[in-house]
Coordinates of C-alpha atoms and ligand atoms in Angstrom, one line a residue:
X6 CA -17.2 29.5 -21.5
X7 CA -15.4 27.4 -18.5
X8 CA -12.3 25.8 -19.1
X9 CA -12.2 22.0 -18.6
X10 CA -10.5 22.8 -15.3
X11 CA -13.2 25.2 -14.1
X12 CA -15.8 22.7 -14.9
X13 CA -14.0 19.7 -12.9
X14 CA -14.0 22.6 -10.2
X15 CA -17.4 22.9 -10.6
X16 CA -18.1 19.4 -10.6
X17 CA -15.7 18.8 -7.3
X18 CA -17.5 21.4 -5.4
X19 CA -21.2 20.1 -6.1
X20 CA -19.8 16.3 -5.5
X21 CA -20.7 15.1 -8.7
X22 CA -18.4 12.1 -9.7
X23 CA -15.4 12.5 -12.0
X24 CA -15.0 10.6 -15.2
X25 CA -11.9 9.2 -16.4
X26 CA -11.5 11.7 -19.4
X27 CA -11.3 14.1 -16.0
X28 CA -8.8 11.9 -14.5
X29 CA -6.3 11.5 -17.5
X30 CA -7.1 15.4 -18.0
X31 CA -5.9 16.1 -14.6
X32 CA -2.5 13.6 -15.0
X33 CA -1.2 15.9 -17.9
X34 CA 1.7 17.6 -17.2
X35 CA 0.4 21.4 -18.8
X36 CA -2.1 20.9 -16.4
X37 CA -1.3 23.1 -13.6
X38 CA -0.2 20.7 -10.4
X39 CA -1.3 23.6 -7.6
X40 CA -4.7 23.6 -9.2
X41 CA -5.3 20.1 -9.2
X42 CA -3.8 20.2 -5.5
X43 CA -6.0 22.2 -4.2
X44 CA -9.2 20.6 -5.4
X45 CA -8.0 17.3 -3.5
X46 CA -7.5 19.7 -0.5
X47 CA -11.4 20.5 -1.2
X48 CA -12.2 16.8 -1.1
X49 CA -9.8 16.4 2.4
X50 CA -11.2 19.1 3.8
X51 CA -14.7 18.0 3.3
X52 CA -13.5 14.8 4.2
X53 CA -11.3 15.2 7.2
X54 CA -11.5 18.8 8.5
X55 CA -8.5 20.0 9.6
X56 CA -7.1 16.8 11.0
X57 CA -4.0 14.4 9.8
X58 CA -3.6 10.7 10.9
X59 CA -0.4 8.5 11.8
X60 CA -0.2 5.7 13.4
X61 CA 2.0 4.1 16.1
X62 CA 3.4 0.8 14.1
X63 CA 5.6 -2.0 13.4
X64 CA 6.1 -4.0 10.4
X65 CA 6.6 -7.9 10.5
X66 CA 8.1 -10.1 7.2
X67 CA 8.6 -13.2 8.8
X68 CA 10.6 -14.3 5.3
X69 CA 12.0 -13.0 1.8
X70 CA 11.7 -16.2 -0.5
X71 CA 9.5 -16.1 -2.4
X72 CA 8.3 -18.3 -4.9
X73 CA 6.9 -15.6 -7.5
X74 CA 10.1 -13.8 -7.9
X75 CA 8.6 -10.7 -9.6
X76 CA 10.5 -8.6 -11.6
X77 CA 9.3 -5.6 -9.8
X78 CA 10.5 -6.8 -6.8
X79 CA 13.9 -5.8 -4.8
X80 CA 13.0 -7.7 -1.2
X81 CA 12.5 -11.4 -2.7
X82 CA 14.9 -13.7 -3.7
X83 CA 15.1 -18.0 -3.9
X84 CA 16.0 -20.2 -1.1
X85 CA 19.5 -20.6 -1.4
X86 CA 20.4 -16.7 -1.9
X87 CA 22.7 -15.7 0.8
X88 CA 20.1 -13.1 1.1
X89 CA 17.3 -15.3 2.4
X90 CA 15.9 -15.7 5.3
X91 CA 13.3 -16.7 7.5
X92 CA 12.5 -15.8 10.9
X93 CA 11.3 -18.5 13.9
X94 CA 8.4 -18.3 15.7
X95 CA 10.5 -17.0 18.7
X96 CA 12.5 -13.9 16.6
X97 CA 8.3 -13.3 15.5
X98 CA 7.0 -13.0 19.3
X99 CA 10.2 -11.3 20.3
X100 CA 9.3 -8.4 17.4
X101 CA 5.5 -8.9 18.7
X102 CA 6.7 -7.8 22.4
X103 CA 9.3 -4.8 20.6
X104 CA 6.3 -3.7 19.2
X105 CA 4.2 -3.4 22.2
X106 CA 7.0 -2.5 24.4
X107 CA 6.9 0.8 22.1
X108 CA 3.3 1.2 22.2
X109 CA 2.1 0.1 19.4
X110 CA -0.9 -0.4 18.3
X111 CA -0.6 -2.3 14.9
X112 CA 1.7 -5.1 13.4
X113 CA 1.7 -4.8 9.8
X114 CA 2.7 -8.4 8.9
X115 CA 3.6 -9.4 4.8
X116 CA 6.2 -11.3 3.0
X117 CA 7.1 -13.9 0.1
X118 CA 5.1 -17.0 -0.3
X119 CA 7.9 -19.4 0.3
X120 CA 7.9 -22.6 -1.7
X121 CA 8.6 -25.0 1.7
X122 CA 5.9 -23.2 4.3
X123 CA 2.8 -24.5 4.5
X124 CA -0.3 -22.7 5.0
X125 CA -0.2 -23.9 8.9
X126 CA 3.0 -21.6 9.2
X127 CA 1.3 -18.8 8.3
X128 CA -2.1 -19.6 10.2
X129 CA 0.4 -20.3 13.6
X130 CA 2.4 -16.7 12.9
X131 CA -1.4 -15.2 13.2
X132 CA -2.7 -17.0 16.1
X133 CA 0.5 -17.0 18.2
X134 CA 0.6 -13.2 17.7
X135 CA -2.6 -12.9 18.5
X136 CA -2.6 -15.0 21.8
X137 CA 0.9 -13.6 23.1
X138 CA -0.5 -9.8 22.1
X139 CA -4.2 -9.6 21.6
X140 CA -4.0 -5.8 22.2
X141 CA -2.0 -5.6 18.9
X142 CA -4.2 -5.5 15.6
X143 CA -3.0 -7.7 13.3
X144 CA -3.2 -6.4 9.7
X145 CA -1.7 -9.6 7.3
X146 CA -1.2 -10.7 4.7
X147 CA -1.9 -9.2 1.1
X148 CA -4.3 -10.4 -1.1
X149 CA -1.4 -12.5 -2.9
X150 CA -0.7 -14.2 -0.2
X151 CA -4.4 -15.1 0.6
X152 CA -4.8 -16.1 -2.8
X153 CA -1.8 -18.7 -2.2
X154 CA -3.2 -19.9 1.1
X155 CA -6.1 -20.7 -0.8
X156 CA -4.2 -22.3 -3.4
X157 CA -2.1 -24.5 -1.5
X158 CA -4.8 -25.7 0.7
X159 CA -7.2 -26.3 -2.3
X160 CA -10.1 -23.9 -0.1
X161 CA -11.8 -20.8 -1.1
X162 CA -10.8 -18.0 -0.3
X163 CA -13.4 -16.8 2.2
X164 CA -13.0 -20.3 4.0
X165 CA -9.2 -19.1 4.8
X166 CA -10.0 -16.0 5.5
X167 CA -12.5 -17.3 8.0
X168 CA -9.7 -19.5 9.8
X169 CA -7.0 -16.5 9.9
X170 CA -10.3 -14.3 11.3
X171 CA -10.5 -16.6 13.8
X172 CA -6.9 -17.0 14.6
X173 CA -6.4 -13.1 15.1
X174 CA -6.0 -11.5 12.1
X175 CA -7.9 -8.1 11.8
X176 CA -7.9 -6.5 8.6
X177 CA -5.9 -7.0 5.4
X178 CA -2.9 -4.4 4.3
X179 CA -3.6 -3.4 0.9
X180 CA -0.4 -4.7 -1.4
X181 CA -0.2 -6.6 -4.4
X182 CA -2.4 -4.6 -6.3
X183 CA 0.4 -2.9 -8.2
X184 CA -1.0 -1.9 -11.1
X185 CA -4.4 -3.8 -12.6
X186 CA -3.7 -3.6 -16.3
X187 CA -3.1 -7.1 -17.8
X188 CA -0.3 -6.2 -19.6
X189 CA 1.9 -4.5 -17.6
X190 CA 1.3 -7.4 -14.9
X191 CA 2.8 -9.4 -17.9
X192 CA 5.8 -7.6 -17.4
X193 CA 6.1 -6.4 -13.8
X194 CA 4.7 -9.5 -12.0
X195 CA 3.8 -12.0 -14.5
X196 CA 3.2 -15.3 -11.9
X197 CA 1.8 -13.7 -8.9
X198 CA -2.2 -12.9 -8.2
X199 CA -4.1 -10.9 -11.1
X200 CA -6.1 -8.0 -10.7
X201 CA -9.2 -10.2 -10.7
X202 CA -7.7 -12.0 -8.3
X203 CA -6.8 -9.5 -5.6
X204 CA -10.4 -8.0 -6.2
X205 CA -12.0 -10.8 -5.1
X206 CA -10.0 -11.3 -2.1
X207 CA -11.0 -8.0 -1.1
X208 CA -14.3 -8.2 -1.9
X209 CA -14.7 -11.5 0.4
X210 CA -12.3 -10.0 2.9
X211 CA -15.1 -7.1 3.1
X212 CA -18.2 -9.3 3.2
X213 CA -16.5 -11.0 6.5
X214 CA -16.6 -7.8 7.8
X215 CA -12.8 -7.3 7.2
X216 CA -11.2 -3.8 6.6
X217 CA -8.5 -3.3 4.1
X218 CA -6.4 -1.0 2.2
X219 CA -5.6 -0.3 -1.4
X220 CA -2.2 0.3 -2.5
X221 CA -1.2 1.3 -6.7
X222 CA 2.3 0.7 -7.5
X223 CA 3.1 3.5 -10.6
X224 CA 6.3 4.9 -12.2
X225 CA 7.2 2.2 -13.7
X226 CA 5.6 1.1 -17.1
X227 CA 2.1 2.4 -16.7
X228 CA 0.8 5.3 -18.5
X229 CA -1.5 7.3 -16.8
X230 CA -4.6 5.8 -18.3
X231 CA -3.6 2.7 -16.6
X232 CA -3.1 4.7 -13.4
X233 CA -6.8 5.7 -14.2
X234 CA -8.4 2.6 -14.9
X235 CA -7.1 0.5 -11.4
X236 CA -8.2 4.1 -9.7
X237 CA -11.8 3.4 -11.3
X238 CA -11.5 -0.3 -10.9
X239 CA -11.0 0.3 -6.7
X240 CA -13.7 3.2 -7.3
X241 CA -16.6 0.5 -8.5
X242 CA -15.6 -2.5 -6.0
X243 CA -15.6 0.3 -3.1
X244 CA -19.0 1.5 -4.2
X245 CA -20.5 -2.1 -4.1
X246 CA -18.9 -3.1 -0.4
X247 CA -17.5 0.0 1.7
X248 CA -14.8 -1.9 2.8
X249 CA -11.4 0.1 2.0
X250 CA -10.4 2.5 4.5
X251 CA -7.8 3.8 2.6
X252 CA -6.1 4.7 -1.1
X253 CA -1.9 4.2 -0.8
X254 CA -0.1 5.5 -3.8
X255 CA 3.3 3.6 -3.5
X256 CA 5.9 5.1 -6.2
X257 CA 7.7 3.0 -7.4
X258 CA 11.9 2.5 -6.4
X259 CA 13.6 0.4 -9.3
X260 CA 17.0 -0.1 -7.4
X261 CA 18.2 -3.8 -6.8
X262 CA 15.1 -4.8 -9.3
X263 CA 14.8 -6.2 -13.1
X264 CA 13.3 -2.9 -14.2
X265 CA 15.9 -1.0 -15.5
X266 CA 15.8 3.0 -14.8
X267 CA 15.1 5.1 -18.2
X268 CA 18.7 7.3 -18.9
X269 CA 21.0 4.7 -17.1
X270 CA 23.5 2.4 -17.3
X271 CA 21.8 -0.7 -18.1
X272 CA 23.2 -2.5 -14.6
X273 CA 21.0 -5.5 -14.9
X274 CA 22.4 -6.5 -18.3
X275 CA 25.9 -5.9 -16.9
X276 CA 24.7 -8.5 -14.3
X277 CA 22.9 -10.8 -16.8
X278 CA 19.8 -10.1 -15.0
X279 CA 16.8 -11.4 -17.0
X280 CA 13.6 -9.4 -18.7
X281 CA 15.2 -6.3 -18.1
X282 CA 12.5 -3.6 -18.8
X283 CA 12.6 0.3 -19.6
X284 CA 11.3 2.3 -16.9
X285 CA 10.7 6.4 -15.9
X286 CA 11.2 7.1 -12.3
X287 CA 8.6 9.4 -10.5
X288 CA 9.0 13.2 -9.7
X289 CA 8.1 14.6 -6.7
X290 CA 5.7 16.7 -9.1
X291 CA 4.5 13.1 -10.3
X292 CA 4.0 12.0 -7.1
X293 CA 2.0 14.7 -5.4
X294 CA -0.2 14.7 -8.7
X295 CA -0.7 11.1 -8.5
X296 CA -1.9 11.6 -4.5
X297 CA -4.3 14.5 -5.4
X298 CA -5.6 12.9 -8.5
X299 CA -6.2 9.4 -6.4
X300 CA -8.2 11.7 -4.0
X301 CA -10.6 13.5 -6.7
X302 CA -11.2 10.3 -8.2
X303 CA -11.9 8.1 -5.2
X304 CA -14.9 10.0 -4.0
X305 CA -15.7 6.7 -2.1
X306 CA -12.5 6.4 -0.1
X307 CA -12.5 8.1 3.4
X308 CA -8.7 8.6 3.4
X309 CA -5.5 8.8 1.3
X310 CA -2.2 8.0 2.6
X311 CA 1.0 9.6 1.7
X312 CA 3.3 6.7 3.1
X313 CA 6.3 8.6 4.0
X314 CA 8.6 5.3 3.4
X315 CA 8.0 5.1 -0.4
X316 CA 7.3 8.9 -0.8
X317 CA 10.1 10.2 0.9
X318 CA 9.7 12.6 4.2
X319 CA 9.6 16.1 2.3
X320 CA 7.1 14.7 -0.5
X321 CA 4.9 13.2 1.9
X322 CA 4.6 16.0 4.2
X323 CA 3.9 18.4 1.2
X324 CA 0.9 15.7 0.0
X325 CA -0.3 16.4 3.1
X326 CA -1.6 19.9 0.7
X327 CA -2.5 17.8 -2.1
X328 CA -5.6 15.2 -0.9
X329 CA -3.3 13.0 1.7
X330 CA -5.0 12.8 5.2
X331 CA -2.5 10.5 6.9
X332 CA 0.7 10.0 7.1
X333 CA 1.2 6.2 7.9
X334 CA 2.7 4.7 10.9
X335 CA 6.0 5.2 12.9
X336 CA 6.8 1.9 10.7
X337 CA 9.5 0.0 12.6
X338 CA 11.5 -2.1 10.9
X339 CA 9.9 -1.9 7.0
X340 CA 12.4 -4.1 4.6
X341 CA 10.7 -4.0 1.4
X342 CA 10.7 -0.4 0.2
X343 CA 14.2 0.0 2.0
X344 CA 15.6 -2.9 -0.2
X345 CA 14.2 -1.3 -3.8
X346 CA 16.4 1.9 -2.6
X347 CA 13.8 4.2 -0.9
X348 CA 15.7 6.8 0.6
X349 CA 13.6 7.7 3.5
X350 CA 14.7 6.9 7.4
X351 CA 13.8 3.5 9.0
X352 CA 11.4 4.3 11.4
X353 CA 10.0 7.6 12.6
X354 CA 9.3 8.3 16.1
X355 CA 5.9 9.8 17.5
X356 CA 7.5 13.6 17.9
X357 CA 8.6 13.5 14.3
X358 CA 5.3 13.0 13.0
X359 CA 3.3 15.0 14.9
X360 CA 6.0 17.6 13.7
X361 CA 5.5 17.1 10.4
X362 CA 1.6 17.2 10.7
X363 CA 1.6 20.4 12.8
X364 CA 4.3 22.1 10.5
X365 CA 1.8 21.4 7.3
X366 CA -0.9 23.0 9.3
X367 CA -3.0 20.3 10.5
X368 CA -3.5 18.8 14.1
X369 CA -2.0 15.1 14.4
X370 CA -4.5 12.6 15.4
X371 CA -2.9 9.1 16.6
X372 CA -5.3 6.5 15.1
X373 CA -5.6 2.7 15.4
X374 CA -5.9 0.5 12.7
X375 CA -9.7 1.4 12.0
X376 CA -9.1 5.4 12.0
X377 CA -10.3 5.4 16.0
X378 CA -8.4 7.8 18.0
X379 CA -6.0 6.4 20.4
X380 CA -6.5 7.0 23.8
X381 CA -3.7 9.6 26.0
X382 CA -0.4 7.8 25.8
X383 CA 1.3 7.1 28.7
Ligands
SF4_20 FE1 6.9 -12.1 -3.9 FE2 5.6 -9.9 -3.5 FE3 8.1 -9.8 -4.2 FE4 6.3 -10.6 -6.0 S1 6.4 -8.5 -5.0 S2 8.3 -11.5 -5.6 S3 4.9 -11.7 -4.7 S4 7.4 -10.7 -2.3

């Protein structure tokens, strides 16, 4: 008689599909976490061979207001915090010439949808970028941000992703997604794009012949069926259009946000913060379970990142065991996990991460935005 682990194995190794009862089986904690590691290795392996990805990168967030103000959120803040800013056009071409000064290959450009910009601000950031540094591959914009562009010029969404196609922009980063569930959007980002919302972005974005990414924000409020059900939810829009290129688990960092840490001093009462909410911070354990389960259950999805700035150095190296095929980008300059308290370093050079990759036993592979090999660097 096999256990129910033995017959996922089974299942895993013949490349039949996983259902969620195998998914919320493989979350539980008495579930051994080696065992469920090494069947995502299965999946890498069959996936990736023996290789690991980064990526030689720069982030861009030309502003922190941010009209939606989510609860969730430690970067954004109104107009007339001290914290606000918002960068000129010339600050944005000076990062776009930093960035290709230090070879990369990628801006990664998102922010807050500030009340006062209009969508032409964000159309010029795109098509200046693009003219001052066409060999840079623009990836903007989340789908929350597309879905305002398309609200504040009254067009469909595909017609604005047309325009920002044609104005540079390459492929779309895969934010905003958070967590799908209805009801814990109500409470972690009630205002802002809802899961139907950022599906259909991506679903146009991938008809246009537009890569893109998908990110799931957890440890916060979600139980692990809801972890589950957005992993199912990406799962049945990638089978329909092939467009994702990657799976990002993002753990959640609850410093400087509403969410109030489970077992602390309630800080954002103290500060008569409003909607404070209960929430468990991740594990390690958590996290590199969450990484291997998000690479049994997205059969569909070529890769799965372990993004070093949210997972921490050490965690994302190890993931690098559990289903993760890539390691992200050298990531110069990234303000938004830095600003909810993640403790990892700003930016990582090109020798670090090749280090890490080769210390975990796999041979680095410098990638572009589309998962092409990049060429010998001068
Ligand atoms: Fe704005 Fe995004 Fe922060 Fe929400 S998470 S407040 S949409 S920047």
């Amino acid at each position: 008689m096999l256990t129910q682990i033995e017959r996922i194995r089974t299942k895993i190794e013949s490349g039949e599909r996983l259902t969620a009862a195998d998914g919320e089986f493989l979350f539980r904690s008495e579930v051994d976490l080696h065992a469920v590691g090494e069947l995502a290795d299965v999946v890498r392996r069959r996936k990736n061979g023996n290789v690991a990805y980064y990526n030689v990168n720069a982030h861009l967030n030309p502003t922190n207001v941010c009209v939606y103000r989510c609860p969730l959120c430690a970067y954004s803040c109104n107009a007339d915090d001290p914290r606000a800013f918002v960068m000129s056009m010339d600050e944005m071409l000076a990062r776009g010439q930093e960035a290709r000064d230090a070879g990369c290959t990628e801006l990664h450009i998102v922010g807050g949808v500030h009340p006062e910009k209009k969508y032409e601000w964000y159309l010029e950031i795109i098509r200046q970028l693009h003219r001052a540094f066409p060999q840079l591959h623009l990836k903007a914009w989340t789908a929350v941000e597309i879905d305002w562009f398309s609200q504040l010029t009254g067009r469909p969404v595909e017609s604005v992703l047309e325009e920002m196609q044609s104005a540079g922009l390459r492929s779309l980063p895969g934010g905003g997604a958070e967590i799908f569930n209805p009801e814990i959007r109500r409470q972690i980002c009630p205002r802002k794009a809802d899961a139907t919302t950022w599906l259909h972005v991506h679903r146009t974005a991938h008809r246009l012949g537009l890569r893109s990414n998908a990110t799931m924000l957890y440890g916060h409020l979600e139980t692990t069926a809801h972890r589950i059900d957005h992993l199912l939810q990406l799962r049945q829009l990638q089978d329909k259009t092939g467009g994702f290129q990657a799976f990002v688990p993002l753990s959640f960092h609850p410093e400087n946000t509403r969410l109030i840490p489970k077992g602390t001093v309630p800080f954002s009462l103290q500060e008569n913060r409003d909607s404070p909410q209960i929430v468990h911070r991740t594990s390690a354990l958590d996290d590199l379970r969450t990484v291997a389960v998000g690479r049994l259950m997205l059969d569909n999805f070529d890769h799965v990142k372990a993004y070093w700035v949210s997972l921490g150095l050490g965690t994302a190296q190890v993931a690098l065991a559990y289903g993760a095929d890539d390691l992200d980008g050298t990531v110069r300059r990234e303000r938004i996990h830095h600003a909810a308290g993640a403790p990892s370093p700003e930016a990582l050079s090109v020798e670090q991460l090749q280090n890490l990759i080769r210390e975990a036993g796999r041979d680095p592979i410098d990638r572009d935005s589309l998962y092409q090999q990049v060429g010998v660097r001068p």
